[in-house]
Amino acid sequence: MAVKSKDTFVKGAVVLGIAGLICKIIGAFYRVALFNILSASGMAYYEMAYPIYSFLLVLSTAGLPTAISKLVSEKAAIDDYRAAHRTFQTAYKTLFYIGVITMSLMLIGAPIYANMYNLKEGVHSLRAIAPALLFVSVVSAYRGYFQGLQIMTPTALSQLMEQVGKLVVGFGFASYFFKYGAEYGAMGALLGVSISEFLAMLLLIIMYNVHKGDIKQNMRKYNYTRRETKKEIIRKILMVAFPVTIGASIMPLAGMVDGFIAMNLLSKAGFSAAESQQLYGVYSGSITSIINMPAAVSLSIGVSLVPAISSALAGRSYGRAKHTACIGFKLAILFGLPCAVGMFLVAEPVLNLLYKTLTPYELPIAVKLLKIMAFAVLFLTIVQVMTSIIQGYGKYKIPVITLFIGSVVNIAISALLVIRPDFNIAGVAIGTACCYAFAAICNTIYVFIISGMKFKIVDYLIRPLIANLIMGTVVYFVFTPLMKILGSNVALMATILIAVFVYLILVIGIRAVDAEDMDYMPGGGRLRNLMYKMGVWKQ
């Protein structure tokens, strides 16, 4: 199971990138279909429960899998597979107990949470998703172990199982229970989340048993260091997990606060409780699912970065660690920037295509929100990659601090703008964009300091900007004529395909990427060979 760091990062990034993209597409389709069933008001119940679930989920799973991945990768780098497996066993038990506790908190505290949001009927949604907290805790232990060994397929397949299960079961339950009321439709959807996580847990248990022979063989084959006690292992895990957990909990907590601000402060801008619920449903139900799609690839890159950099540093390969960080940053820019430009330029046709139930009143609001949040896409992509690089270097406090300050900025801006009638729900979107921007800038500066990276303004800024400027111009001038000929929906899909083709040609033509970068992209090896044959690059 021991492989070279570069090969591992490449394969891991490809596997998780493809799986993450598929999952986000499935998830976006699910959220779109769910919005069209529940409407904006019904999605408010769903989005009321989900941030609370995410917050408790972060407390129980965010830091520990990262800690498992890091510690296991460090042990595997020196062929100490016994210590790596013992780390997994200890963390598994810890995560199981934490999962039981957080599930109990959700079940018992459901009425309190629902009353805070002025959505008393939301108690059903909260209780429906509570069991998922236990299942995901177990899932996270297995994922952390496999990722630490740099075996990414189990994580990818379990992610697909989550999305497919949620799509089939959740969508079916939402459709069935909606006839009893929007709150019950949301309950059905969230019950599907719990069932999908249970299925993902079963899949990982099966895959662990499939790999168990190789795991035991490595444990017998390689020597191992001094046997650490469970107390020592837990101490090491907590030293890594605690700051990561604190940092990861900030955004779900900020999301909870966003919902609280929207549901309680929009009244000061002159909106009724029903109108506030509708506005919050438009923002949380339609916009966030679109924004989270491109984040899948950057998050997948980040997941592979942590063990890859940790392994390189454990082997004292500092140059390899720096090079991996450089590639990660470049990919974040090259992927996040065109997504942001595209979302801004075609916001209205995208929303028209995806959300048929948006009313004439809701559509202009959604378009405005999506254009604002398009700016957040680039910053969110950079934040995810930079945070993973920092974690790979073992510096966990910095992302916590920057994200915490960014969240304070978010809350302050949101609270100040939401109460103004001319901003209302847009204030929440502006606050979120400012939060990501602050954290992205601070984390990037810190990564350049600790890694020794040099900011190559031509490679990291000028070339990507040129490519996106030309691509954006093509989109701007192509969509309208195509719409007159083909109609809005077909024209949108054709424009996206043209934009992708033009962008790929541009990033290669102006050398925004080189031959070595291709190793870190899905299908990049074939594209690199094609470039060699065409004489674009020289071997």
PDB file of C-alpha atoms in Angstrom, residues 173-368:
ATOM      1  CA  PHE A 173     -39.818  10.332   1.061  1.00  0.00           C
ATOM      2  CA  ALA A 174     -40.041  14.080   0.400  1.00  0.00           C
ATOM      3  CA  SER A 175     -42.526  13.512  -2.425  1.00  0.00           C
ATOM      4  CA  TYR A 176     -44.624  11.148  -0.318  1.00  0.00           C
ATOM      5  CA  PHE A 177     -44.754  13.124   2.922  1.00  0.00           C
ATOM      6  CA  PHE A 178     -45.216  16.549   1.301  1.00  0.00           C
ATOM      7  CA  LYS A 179     -48.932  15.867   0.925  1.00  0.00           C
ATOM      8  CA  TYR A 180     -49.168  16.178   4.704  1.00  0.00           C
ATOM      9  CA  GLY A 181     -47.468  19.606   4.669  1.00  0.00           C
ATOM     10  CA  ALA A 182     -44.184  21.272   3.714  1.00  0.00           C
ATOM     11  CA  GLU A 183     -42.683  20.537   7.141  1.00  0.00           C
ATOM     12  CA  TYR A 184     -43.308  16.808   6.638  1.00  0.00           C
ATOM     13  CA  GLY A 185     -41.854  16.940   3.142  1.00  0.00           C
ATOM     14  CA  ALA A 186     -38.646  18.397   4.603  1.00  0.00           C
ATOM     15  CA  MET A 187     -38.725  15.695   7.290  1.00  0.00           C
ATOM     16  CA  GLY A 188     -38.871  13.001   4.596  1.00  0.00           C
ATOM     17  CA  ALA A 189     -35.921  14.498   2.738  1.00  0.00           C
ATOM     18  CA  LEU A 190     -33.798  14.598   5.882  1.00  0.00           C
ATOM     19  CA  LEU A 191     -34.805  11.074   6.836  1.00  0.00           C
ATOM     20  CA  GLY A 192     -33.323  10.105   3.476  1.00  0.00           C
ATOM     21  CA  VAL A 193     -30.030  11.688   4.586  1.00  0.00           C
ATOM     22  CA  SER A 194     -29.915   9.434   7.648  1.00  0.00           C
ATOM     23  CA  ILE A 195     -30.623   6.324   5.581  1.00  0.00           C
ATOM     24  CA  SER A 196     -28.015   7.264   2.966  1.00  0.00           C
ATOM     25  CA  GLU A 197     -25.346   7.684   5.654  1.00  0.00           C
ATOM     26  CA  PHE A 198     -26.238   4.266   7.055  1.00  0.00           C
ATOM     27  CA  LEU A 199     -25.725   2.746   3.598  1.00  0.00           C
ATOM     28  CA  ALA A 200     -22.369   4.546   3.226  1.00  0.00           C
ATOM     29  CA  MET A 201     -21.299   3.164   6.604  1.00  0.00           C
ATOM     30  CA  LEU A 202     -22.140  -0.394   5.520  1.00  0.00           C
ATOM     31  CA  LEU A 203     -20.196   0.078   2.277  1.00  0.00           C
ATOM     32  CA  LEU A 204     -17.058   1.245   4.105  1.00  0.00           C
ATOM     33  CA  ILE A 205     -17.249  -1.657   6.551  1.00  0.00           C
ATOM     34  CA  ILE A 206     -17.371  -4.035   3.588  1.00  0.00           C
ATOM     35  CA  MET A 207     -14.450  -2.298   1.856  1.00  0.00           C
ATOM     36  CA  TYR A 208     -12.415  -2.362   5.051  1.00  0.00           C
ATOM     37  CA  ASN A 209     -12.873  -6.129   5.186  1.00  0.00           C
ATOM     38  CA  VAL A 210     -11.860  -6.350   1.522  1.00  0.00           C
ATOM     39  CA  HIS A 211      -8.566  -4.561   2.331  1.00  0.00           C
ATOM     40  CA  LYS A 212      -8.120  -6.322   5.665  1.00  0.00           C
ATOM     41  CA  GLY A 213      -5.822  -8.987   4.171  1.00  0.00           C
ATOM     42  CA  ASP A 214      -3.422  -6.372   2.793  1.00  0.00           C
ATOM     43  CA  ILE A 215      -3.553  -4.430   6.033  1.00  0.00           C
ATOM     44  CA  LYS A 216      -2.609  -7.484   8.097  1.00  0.00           C
ATOM     45  CA  GLN A 217       0.093  -8.468   5.627  1.00  0.00           C
ATOM     46  CA  ASN A 218       1.729  -5.038   5.907  1.00  0.00           C
ATOM     47  CA  MET A 219       1.486  -5.189   9.680  1.00  0.00           C
ATOM     48  CA  ARG A 220       3.353  -8.522   9.674  1.00  0.00           C
ATOM     49  CA  LYS A 221       5.823  -7.592   6.954  1.00  0.00           C
ATOM     50  CA  TYR A 222       7.181  -4.290   8.235  1.00  0.00           C
ATOM     51  CA  ASN A 223       8.863  -3.496  11.525  1.00  0.00           C
ATOM     52  CA  TYR A 224       7.123  -1.231  13.952  1.00  0.00           C
ATOM     53  CA  THR A 225       8.225   1.276  16.539  1.00  0.00           C
ATOM     54  CA  ARG A 226       7.454   1.379  20.250  1.00  0.00           C
ATOM     55  CA  ARG A 227       3.847   0.441  21.002  1.00  0.00           C
ATOM     56  CA  GLU A 228       2.023   3.597  22.013  1.00  0.00           C
ATOM     57  CA  THR A 229      -0.631   3.497  24.680  1.00  0.00           C
ATOM     58  CA  LYS A 230      -4.218   4.459  23.904  1.00  0.00           C
ATOM     59  CA  LYS A 231      -3.757   7.522  26.094  1.00  0.00           C
ATOM     60  CA  GLU A 232      -0.783   8.668  24.005  1.00  0.00           C
ATOM     61  CA  ILE A 233      -2.647   8.065  20.765  1.00  0.00           C
ATOM     62  CA  ILE A 234      -5.721   9.963  21.964  1.00  0.00           C
ATOM     63  CA  ARG A 235      -3.517  12.841  23.101  1.00  0.00           C
ATOM     64  CA  LYS A 236      -1.882  13.058  19.665  1.00  0.00           C
ATOM     65  CA  ILE A 237      -5.234  12.829  17.910  1.00  0.00           C
ATOM     66  CA  LEU A 238      -6.739  15.576  20.053  1.00  0.00           C
ATOM     67  CA  MET A 239      -3.737  17.853  19.545  1.00  0.00           C
ATOM     68  CA  VAL A 240      -4.404  17.698  15.812  1.00  0.00           C
ATOM     69  CA  ALA A 241      -8.197  17.404  15.929  1.00  0.00           C
ATOM     70  CA  PHE A 242      -9.072  20.143  18.406  1.00  0.00           C
ATOM     71  CA  PRO A 243      -7.916  23.184  16.411  1.00  0.00           C
ATOM     72  CA  VAL A 244      -9.224  21.659  13.173  1.00  0.00           C
ATOM     73  CA  THR A 245     -12.607  21.025  14.782  1.00  0.00           C
ATOM     74  CA  ILE A 246     -12.794  24.548  16.146  1.00  0.00           C
ATOM     75  CA  GLY A 247     -11.913  25.951  12.740  1.00  0.00           C
ATOM     76  CA  ALA A 248     -14.324  23.695  10.850  1.00  0.00           C
ATOM     77  CA  SER A 249     -17.182  24.480  13.251  1.00  0.00           C
ATOM     78  CA  ILE A 250     -16.973  28.190  12.568  1.00  0.00           C
ATOM     79  CA  MET A 251     -18.706  28.154   9.165  1.00  0.00           C
ATOM     80  CA  PRO A 252     -21.611  25.877  10.159  1.00  0.00           C
ATOM     81  CA  LEU A 253     -22.053  28.045  13.226  1.00  0.00           C
ATOM     82  CA  ALA A 254     -21.986  31.134  11.022  1.00  0.00           C
ATOM     83  CA  GLY A 255     -24.572  29.441   8.793  1.00  0.00           C
ATOM     84  CA  MET A 256     -26.795  28.939  11.807  1.00  0.00           C
ATOM     85  CA  VAL A 257     -26.336  32.586  12.687  1.00  0.00           C
ATOM     86  CA  ASP A 258     -27.176  33.578   9.089  1.00  0.00           C
ATOM     87  CA  GLY A 259     -30.466  31.735   9.392  1.00  0.00           C
ATOM     88  CA  PHE A 260     -31.137  33.302  12.760  1.00  0.00           C
ATOM     89  CA  ILE A 261     -30.370  36.774  11.388  1.00  0.00           C
ATOM     90  CA  ALA A 262     -32.564  36.272   8.341  1.00  0.00           C
ATOM     91  CA  MET A 263     -35.518  34.837  10.246  1.00  0.00           C
ATOM     92  CA  ASN A 264     -35.382  37.405  13.053  1.00  0.00           C
ATOM     93  CA  LEU A 265     -33.983  40.645  11.563  1.00  0.00           C
ATOM     94  CA  LEU A 266     -35.740  40.810   8.210  1.00  0.00           C
ATOM     95  CA  SER A 267     -38.775  41.998  10.126  1.00  0.00           C
ATOM     96  CA  LYS A 268     -36.869  45.215  10.851  1.00  0.00           C
ATOM     97  CA  ALA A 269     -36.632  45.756   7.096  1.00  0.00           C
ATOM     98  CA  GLY A 270     -40.412  45.554   6.877  1.00  0.00           C
ATOM     99  CA  PHE A 271     -40.916  41.878   5.983  1.00  0.00           C
ATOM    100  CA  SER A 272     -43.484  39.611   7.636  1.00  0.00           C
ATOM    101  CA  ALA A 273     -42.578  36.210   9.122  1.00  0.00           C
ATOM    102  CA  ALA A 274     -43.864  34.421   5.999  1.00  0.00           C
ATOM    103  CA  GLU A 275     -41.915  36.770   3.698  1.00  0.00           C
ATOM    104  CA  SER A 276     -38.769  36.274   5.789  1.00  0.00           C
ATOM    105  CA  GLN A 277     -39.171  32.519   5.495  1.00  0.00           C
ATOM    106  CA  GLN A 278     -39.609  32.875   1.735  1.00  0.00           C
ATOM    107  CA  LEU A 279     -36.508  35.060   1.294  1.00  0.00           C
ATOM    108  CA  TYR A 280     -34.362  32.778   3.428  1.00  0.00           C
ATOM    109  CA  GLY A 281     -35.662  29.773   1.481  1.00  0.00           C
ATOM    110  CA  VAL A 282     -34.627  31.397  -1.810  1.00  0.00           C
ATOM    111  CA  TYR A 283     -31.109  32.080  -0.530  1.00  0.00           C
ATOM    112  CA  SER A 284     -30.453  28.833   1.300  1.00  0.00           C
ATOM    113  CA  GLY A 285     -32.497  26.532  -0.917  1.00  0.00           C
ATOM    114  CA  SER A 286     -31.542  27.651  -4.423  1.00  0.00           C
ATOM    115  CA  ILE A 287     -28.263  29.599  -4.248  1.00  0.00           C
ATOM    116  CA  THR A 288     -26.116  27.575  -1.850  1.00  0.00           C
ATOM    117  CA  SER A 289     -26.522  24.324  -3.804  1.00  0.00           C
ATOM    118  CA  ILE A 290     -25.203  26.030  -6.963  1.00  0.00           C
ATOM    119  CA  ILE A 291     -22.315  27.668  -5.128  1.00  0.00           C
ATOM    120  CA  ASN A 292     -21.256  24.375  -3.535  1.00  0.00           C
ATOM    121  CA  MET A 293     -20.858  22.559  -6.864  1.00  0.00           C
ATOM    122  CA  PRO A 294     -17.421  23.916  -7.846  1.00  0.00           C
ATOM    123  CA  ALA A 295     -16.273  23.606  -4.240  1.00  0.00           C
ATOM    124  CA  ALA A 296     -16.357  19.818  -4.672  1.00  0.00           C
ATOM    125  CA  VAL A 297     -13.222  19.732  -6.798  1.00  0.00           C
ATOM    126  CA  SER A 298     -11.266  22.137  -4.596  1.00  0.00           C
ATOM    127  CA  LEU A 299     -12.320  20.226  -1.492  1.00  0.00           C
ATOM    128  CA  SER A 300     -11.208  16.973  -3.097  1.00  0.00           C
ATOM    129  CA  ILE A 301      -7.835  18.483  -3.965  1.00  0.00           C
ATOM    130  CA  GLY A 302      -7.556  19.647  -0.374  1.00  0.00           C
ATOM    131  CA  VAL A 303      -8.345  16.213   1.050  1.00  0.00           C
ATOM    132  CA  SER A 304      -5.473  14.732  -0.970  1.00  0.00           C
ATOM    133  CA  LEU A 305      -3.113  17.561  -0.042  1.00  0.00           C
ATOM    134  CA  VAL A 306      -3.121  16.888   3.709  1.00  0.00           C
ATOM    135  CA  PRO A 307      -1.645  13.358   3.681  1.00  0.00           C
ATOM    136  CA  ALA A 308       0.560  14.080   0.639  1.00  0.00           C
ATOM    137  CA  ILE A 309       2.243  17.071   2.288  1.00  0.00           C
ATOM    138  CA  SER A 310       2.381  15.386   5.699  1.00  0.00           C
ATOM    139  CA  SER A 311       4.065  12.345   4.160  1.00  0.00           C
ATOM    140  CA  ALA A 312       6.599  14.508   2.316  1.00  0.00           C
ATOM    141  CA  LEU A 313       7.459  16.438   5.457  1.00  0.00           C
ATOM    142  CA  ALA A 314       7.754  13.226   7.491  1.00  0.00           C
ATOM    143  CA  GLY A 315      10.353  12.069   4.943  1.00  0.00           C
ATOM    144  CA  ARG A 316      12.062  15.462   5.075  1.00  0.00           C
ATOM    145  CA  SER A 317      11.232  16.068   1.417  1.00  0.00           C
ATOM    146  CA  TYR A 318      10.570  19.777   1.864  1.00  0.00           C
ATOM    147  CA  GLY A 319      10.955  20.573  -1.817  1.00  0.00           C
ATOM    148  CA  ARG A 320       8.320  17.986  -2.715  1.00  0.00           C
ATOM    149  CA  ALA A 321       5.959  19.433  -0.120  1.00  0.00           C
ATOM    150  CA  LYS A 322       6.448  22.943  -1.510  1.00  0.00           C
ATOM    151  CA  HIS A 323       5.922  21.752  -5.065  1.00  0.00           C
ATOM    152  CA  THR A 324       2.688  19.971  -4.084  1.00  0.00           C
ATOM    153  CA  ALA A 325       1.464  23.163  -2.409  1.00  0.00           C
ATOM    154  CA  CYS A 326       2.277  25.186  -5.541  1.00  0.00           C
ATOM    155  CA  ILE A 327       0.297  22.829  -7.745  1.00  0.00           C
ATOM    156  CA  GLY A 328      -2.656  22.908  -5.347  1.00  0.00           C
ATOM    157  CA  PHE A 329      -2.751  26.707  -5.316  1.00  0.00           C
ATOM    158  CA  LYS A 330      -2.474  26.955  -9.097  1.00  0.00           C
ATOM    159  CA  LEU A 331      -5.316  24.465  -9.599  1.00  0.00           C
ATOM    160  CA  ALA A 332      -7.497  26.366  -7.131  1.00  0.00           C
ATOM    161  CA  ILE A 333      -7.090  29.576  -9.142  1.00  0.00           C
ATOM    162  CA  LEU A 334      -7.503  27.911 -12.520  1.00  0.00           C
ATOM    163  CA  PHE A 335     -10.695  26.170 -11.440  1.00  0.00           C
ATOM    164  CA  GLY A 336     -12.305  28.698  -9.102  1.00  0.00           C
ATOM    165  CA  LEU A 337     -11.950  31.768 -11.290  1.00  0.00           C
ATOM    166  CA  PRO A 338     -13.810  30.513 -14.410  1.00  0.00           C
ATOM    167  CA  CYS A 339     -16.585  29.108 -12.218  1.00  0.00           C
ATOM    168  CA  ALA A 340     -17.042  32.536 -10.635  1.00  0.00           C
ATOM    169  CA  VAL A 341     -17.003  34.339 -13.989  1.00  0.00           C
ATOM    170  CA  GLY A 342     -19.461  31.890 -15.533  1.00  0.00           C
ATOM    171  CA  MET A 343     -21.922  32.058 -12.649  1.00  0.00           C
ATOM    172  CA  PHE A 344     -21.943  35.831 -12.743  1.00  0.00           C
ATOM    173  CA  LEU A 345     -22.549  36.071 -16.491  1.00  0.00           C
ATOM    174  CA  VAL A 346     -25.289  33.437 -16.825  1.00  0.00           C
ATOM    175  CA  ALA A 347     -26.954  33.686 -13.421  1.00  0.00           C
ATOM    176  CA  GLU A 348     -30.487  34.222 -14.719  1.00  0.00           C
ATOM    177  CA  PRO A 349     -30.574  31.465 -17.368  1.00  0.00           C
ATOM    178  CA  VAL A 350     -29.034  29.013 -14.882  1.00  0.00           C
ATOM    179  CA  LEU A 351     -31.743  29.744 -12.342  1.00  0.00           C
ATOM    180  CA  ASN A 352     -34.447  29.589 -15.007  1.00  0.00           C
ATOM    181  CA  LEU A 353     -33.178  26.182 -16.087  1.00  0.00           C
ATOM    182  CA  LEU A 354     -32.855  24.687 -12.618  1.00  0.00           C
ATOM    183  CA  TYR A 355     -35.720  26.171 -10.618  1.00  0.00           C
ATOM    184  CA  LYS A 356     -39.003  26.095 -12.465  1.00  0.00           C
ATOM    185  CA  THR A 357     -40.998  26.928  -9.335  1.00  0.00           C
ATOM    186  CA  LEU A 358     -39.326  30.280  -8.677  1.00  0.00           C
ATOM    187  CA  THR A 359     -42.060  32.887  -8.822  1.00  0.00           C
ATOM    188  CA  PRO A 360     -41.710  36.195 -10.734  1.00  0.00           C
ATOM    189  CA  TYR A 361     -41.095  37.780  -7.333  1.00  0.00           C
ATOM    190  CA  GLU A 362     -38.423  35.245  -6.288  1.00  0.00           C
ATOM    191  CA  LEU A 363     -36.446  35.006  -9.564  1.00  0.00           C
ATOM    192  CA  PRO A 364     -34.915  38.533  -9.589  1.00  0.00           C
ATOM    193  CA  ILE A 365     -33.987  38.063  -5.928  1.00  0.00           C
ATOM    194  CA  ALA A 366     -32.274  34.756  -6.718  1.00  0.00           C
ATOM    195  CA  VAL A 367     -30.402  36.284  -9.688  1.00  0.00           C
ATOM    196  CA  LYS A 368     -29.095  39.111  -7.517  1.00  0.00           C
TER     197      LYS A 368
END
